[in-house]
Amino acid sequence: IQYKRDLSVSPSTAMTAYFCDEMNIRKRQVICDLSKSNGITCQAGAMQWTVANVNATTGVKGAGDFLGKLVKGKVTGESAIKPEYVGDGTLVLEPTYRHIVLLDTSDWNGKVVLDDGLFLACDASIKQKLVARANVSSAVLGGEGLFNLALQGNGIAVLECRCPQEELIEITLENDVLKVDFASKGGKISKVTLKKYDTYVNGDTAN
């Protein structure tokens, strides 16, 4: 859902709230009907409230799984333990000012690689893997990490994006190479070459 207007303002914040409304900067929230899924995995701390029959688990399936989740959380910057919610009630996540992108992983052959900080939630049936960047130099020059979170399996993933979905640019590669020049945080120009990628989405979503 997307809020039409934030009425919880004071005289000191009214001007900011007004211009946020004019620029489509609005609160957005994800509501999950658990009766239509086998469970939802979400980022730690993302849950705001639940109603009816909803149970939370850690999703940890043993000591080895716990260690693996710790490693994935350390290198990707995501929460190490992502809670899983099961039942037949309703799960509501915390509001965010970022844009919500609903991604059907089956449209990406059941595998999606995400940039750091994009993941918000997904179907519990989707497995989370850690993948290393094929080109280490691109990660170093671009100020990115050496590993990314990969989602494997068919289902719906919820991403938090800095730009709306309609502004994302999708490019399909067929035995080709895509080279991207961009300005890093330091103002220097970096070059990134993408190889062996089926599809690349320019913006804050999947590779």
Short mmCIF file of C-alpha atoms in Angstrom, two decimals:
data_model
loop_
_atom_site.label_atom_id
_atom_site.label_comp_id
_atom_site.label_asym_id
_atom_site.label_seq_id
_atom_site.Cartn_x
_atom_site.Cartn_y
_atom_site.Cartn_z
CA ILE A 1 0.00 0.00 0.00
CA GLN A 2 1.04 3.63 -0.48
CA TYR A 3 0.04 6.42 1.84
CA LYS A 4 -1.79 9.30 0.15
CA ARG A 5 -0.75 11.83 2.76
CA ASP A 6 1.00 11.86 6.11
CA LEU A 7 -1.26 13.70 8.56
CA SER A 8 1.00 13.18 11.57
CA VAL A 9 2.87 16.45 11.14
CA SER A 10 3.68 19.41 13.32
CA PRO A 11 4.23 23.08 12.37
CA SER A 12 7.97 22.45 12.29
CA THR A 13 7.65 19.52 9.85
CA ALA A 14 4.68 20.72 7.77
CA MET A 15 6.82 22.28 5.02
CA THR A 16 8.91 19.13 4.61
CA ALA A 17 5.74 16.99 4.50
CA TYR A 18 4.21 19.29 1.88
CA PHE A 19 7.15 19.10 -0.53
CA CYS A 20 7.49 15.35 0.05
CA ASP A 21 3.89 14.99 -1.07
CA GLU A 22 4.53 17.14 -4.16
CA MET A 23 7.55 15.02 -5.15
CA ASN A 24 5.78 11.67 -4.57
CA ILE A 25 7.93 10.90 -1.51
CA ARG A 26 5.42 8.83 0.40
CA LYS A 27 5.38 6.07 2.96
CA ARG A 28 4.85 2.59 1.53
CA GLN A 29 4.05 -0.64 3.34
CA VAL A 30 3.98 -4.32 2.41
CA ILE A 31 1.01 -6.41 3.60
CA CYS A 32 1.34 -10.20 3.32
CA ASP A 33 -1.59 -12.63 3.39
CA LEU A 34 0.08 -15.74 4.82
CA SER A 35 -2.91 -17.95 3.99
CA LYS A 36 -1.86 -17.71 0.33
CA SER A 37 1.78 -18.72 0.85
CA ASN A 38 3.97 -21.26 2.63
CA GLY A 39 5.50 -18.51 4.73
CA ILE A 40 7.36 -15.24 4.36
CA THR A 41 11.04 -14.55 5.04
CA CYS A 42 11.85 -10.91 5.74
CA GLN A 43 14.72 -8.71 6.81
CA ALA A 44 15.30 -8.64 10.57
CA GLY A 45 13.33 -5.82 12.18
CA ALA A 46 11.06 -5.37 9.16
CA MET A 47 7.91 -6.71 10.86
CA GLN A 48 5.59 -4.05 12.30
CA TRP A 49 2.56 -6.06 13.38
CA THR A 50 0.61 -9.26 12.73
CA VAL A 51 -3.00 -10.29 13.15
CA ALA A 52 -4.64 -13.72 13.60
CA ASN A 53 -2.61 -16.93 13.46
CA VAL A 54 0.99 -15.94 12.69
CA ASN A 55 4.07 -17.66 14.13
CA ALA A 56 7.67 -16.49 13.82
CA THR A 57 10.68 -18.79 13.47
CA THR A 58 14.37 -18.11 12.92
CA GLY A 59 14.55 -20.25 9.79
CA VAL A 60 17.78 -21.82 11.15
CA LYS A 61 17.96 -25.54 10.37
CA GLY A 62 21.06 -26.46 12.38
CA ALA A 63 24.49 -25.30 13.49
CA GLY A 64 25.91 -25.41 9.96
CA ASP A 65 22.99 -23.39 8.61
CA PHE A 66 23.43 -20.85 11.41
CA LEU A 67 27.14 -20.43 10.63
CA GLY A 68 26.37 -20.03 6.94
CA LYS A 69 23.79 -17.33 7.64
CA LEU A 70 26.30 -15.46 9.82
CA VAL A 71 28.86 -15.48 7.01
CA LYS A 72 26.29 -14.32 4.44
CA GLY A 73 25.15 -11.51 6.70
CA LYS A 74 28.72 -10.37 7.34
CA VAL A 75 29.79 -10.11 3.70
CA THR A 76 26.53 -8.77 2.23
CA GLY A 77 25.56 -6.32 4.97
CA GLU A 78 22.16 -7.98 5.30
CA SER A 79 20.81 -9.29 8.60
CA ALA A 80 22.36 -12.66 9.44
CA ILE A 81 19.13 -14.23 10.72
CA LYS A 82 16.05 -13.43 8.68
CA PRO A 83 12.85 -14.44 10.52
CA GLU A 84 10.26 -16.59 8.80
CA TYR A 85 6.56 -16.04 9.44
CA VAL A 86 4.07 -18.84 8.88
CA GLY A 87 0.35 -19.28 9.52
CA ASP A 88 -2.88 -18.11 7.96
CA GLY A 89 -3.00 -14.54 9.29
CA THR A 90 -1.71 -11.21 8.03
CA LEU A 91 1.83 -9.85 8.28
CA VAL A 92 2.49 -6.12 7.93
CA LEU A 93 6.01 -4.78 7.44
CA GLU A 94 7.42 -1.46 8.63
CA PRO A 95 6.70 1.56 6.41
CA THR A 96 9.48 2.80 4.16
CA TYR A 97 10.03 5.84 1.97
CA ARG A 98 11.77 3.70 -0.64
CA HIS A 99 9.90 2.34 -3.63
CA ILE A 100 8.62 -1.23 -3.40
CA VAL A 101 9.45 -3.57 -6.28
CA LEU A 102 7.67 -6.93 -6.48
CA LEU A 103 9.83 -9.37 -8.41
CA ASP A 104 8.62 -12.75 -9.68
CA THR A 105 11.80 -14.84 -9.70
CA SER A 106 10.27 -17.26 -12.22
CA ASP A 107 10.58 -14.45 -14.78
CA TRP A 108 14.36 -14.62 -14.16
CA ASN A 109 14.71 -18.38 -14.57
CA GLY A 110 14.44 -18.84 -10.81
CA LYS A 111 17.66 -17.04 -9.91
CA VAL A 112 18.21 -13.37 -9.06
CA VAL A 113 21.37 -11.67 -7.77
CA LEU A 114 20.73 -8.56 -5.66
CA ASP A 115 22.80 -5.53 -4.77
CA ASP A 116 23.41 -4.91 -1.06
CA GLY A 117 20.47 -3.44 0.85
CA LEU A 118 17.76 -4.30 -1.70
CA PHE A 119 16.25 -7.34 0.00
CA LEU A 120 13.14 -6.79 2.11
CA ALA A 121 11.14 -10.04 1.97
CA CYS A 122 10.39 -13.12 -0.13
CA ASP A 123 8.45 -16.37 -0.15
CA ALA A 124 9.95 -18.76 2.38
CA SER A 125 10.35 -21.35 -0.39
CA ILE A 126 13.03 -19.19 -2.06
CA LYS A 127 16.54 -20.12 -1.00
CA GLN A 128 19.15 -17.49 -0.22
CA LYS A 129 22.68 -18.09 -1.45
CA LEU A 130 25.95 -16.19 -1.37
CA VAL A 131 27.63 -15.57 -4.72
CA ALA A 132 31.03 -14.01 -5.40
CA ARG A 133 31.51 -11.36 -8.04
CA ALA A 134 33.20 -12.73 -11.12
CA ASN A 135 35.11 -9.48 -11.65
CA VAL A 136 36.90 -8.40 -8.46
CA SER A 137 38.25 -5.20 -10.04
CA SER A 138 34.73 -3.93 -10.75
CA ALA A 139 33.77 -4.42 -7.11
CA VAL A 140 36.85 -2.55 -5.89
CA LEU A 141 36.55 0.34 -8.35
CA GLY A 142 32.82 0.66 -7.86
CA GLY A 143 33.02 0.63 -4.07
CA GLU A 144 30.90 -2.52 -3.90
CA GLY A 145 31.39 -5.66 -1.84
CA LEU A 146 32.92 -8.87 -3.13
CA PHE A 147 29.76 -10.92 -2.53
CA ASN A 148 26.08 -10.56 -3.29
CA LEU A 149 22.88 -12.15 -2.07
CA ALA A 150 21.28 -14.51 -4.59
CA LEU A 151 17.69 -15.73 -4.48
CA GLN A 152 17.06 -19.18 -5.96
CA GLY A 153 13.66 -20.73 -6.57
CA ASN A 154 10.30 -19.59 -7.85
CA GLY A 155 8.23 -17.09 -5.91
CA ILE A 156 7.78 -13.40 -5.18
CA ALA A 157 10.59 -11.26 -3.78
CA VAL A 158 10.04 -7.80 -2.33
CA LEU A 159 12.80 -5.26 -2.90
CA GLU A 160 13.36 -1.75 -1.54
CA CYS A 161 14.47 0.46 -4.42
CA ARG A 162 15.63 4.08 -4.52
CA CYS A 163 13.77 4.68 -7.79
CA PRO A 164 10.31 3.55 -8.95
CA GLN A 165 9.97 0.42 -11.04
CA GLU A 166 8.85 2.36 -14.11
CA GLU A 167 12.20 4.19 -14.20
CA LEU A 168 14.28 1.00 -14.27
CA ILE A 169 15.94 0.12 -17.58
CA GLU A 170 16.03 -3.55 -18.53
CA ILE A 171 18.56 -4.80 -21.07
CA THR A 172 18.58 -8.39 -22.33
CA LEU A 173 21.98 -9.75 -23.35
CA GLU A 174 22.42 -12.58 -25.84
CA ASN A 175 26.05 -13.74 -25.93
CA ASP A 176 27.12 -10.13 -25.56
CA VAL A 177 28.99 -7.86 -23.14
CA LEU A 178 27.58 -4.77 -21.44
CA LYS A 179 30.05 -2.10 -20.32
CA VAL A 180 28.92 0.59 -17.88
CA ASP A 181 30.72 3.83 -17.02
CA PHE A 182 29.57 5.48 -13.81
CA ALA A 183 30.75 8.00 -11.24
CA SER A 184 31.67 6.52 -7.87
CA LYS A 185 31.12 8.28 -4.55
CA GLY A 186 34.56 9.85 -4.80
CA GLY A 187 33.72 11.47 -8.12
CA LYS A 188 36.08 9.26 -10.15
CA ILE A 189 34.94 7.40 -13.24
CA SER A 190 34.90 3.61 -12.95
CA LYS A 191 34.31 0.98 -15.60
CA VAL A 192 32.35 -2.21 -15.07
CA THR A 193 32.06 -5.08 -17.54
CA LEU A 194 29.21 -7.57 -17.20
CA LYS A 195 29.71 -11.00 -18.76
CA LYS A 196 27.61 -14.16 -18.78
CA TYR A 197 24.57 -12.28 -17.50
CA ASP A 198 21.23 -13.11 -19.10
CA THR A 199 19.63 -9.83 -18.12
CA TYR A 200 20.77 -6.64 -16.44
CA VAL A 201 18.43 -4.11 -14.86
CA ASN A 202 19.87 -0.62 -14.46
CA GLY A 203 18.89 0.94 -11.16
CA ASP A 204 18.48 -0.66 -7.77
CA THR A 205 17.24 -4.07 -8.72
CA ALA A 206 18.47 -7.42 -9.92
CA ASN A 207 21.40 -8.43 -12.12
#
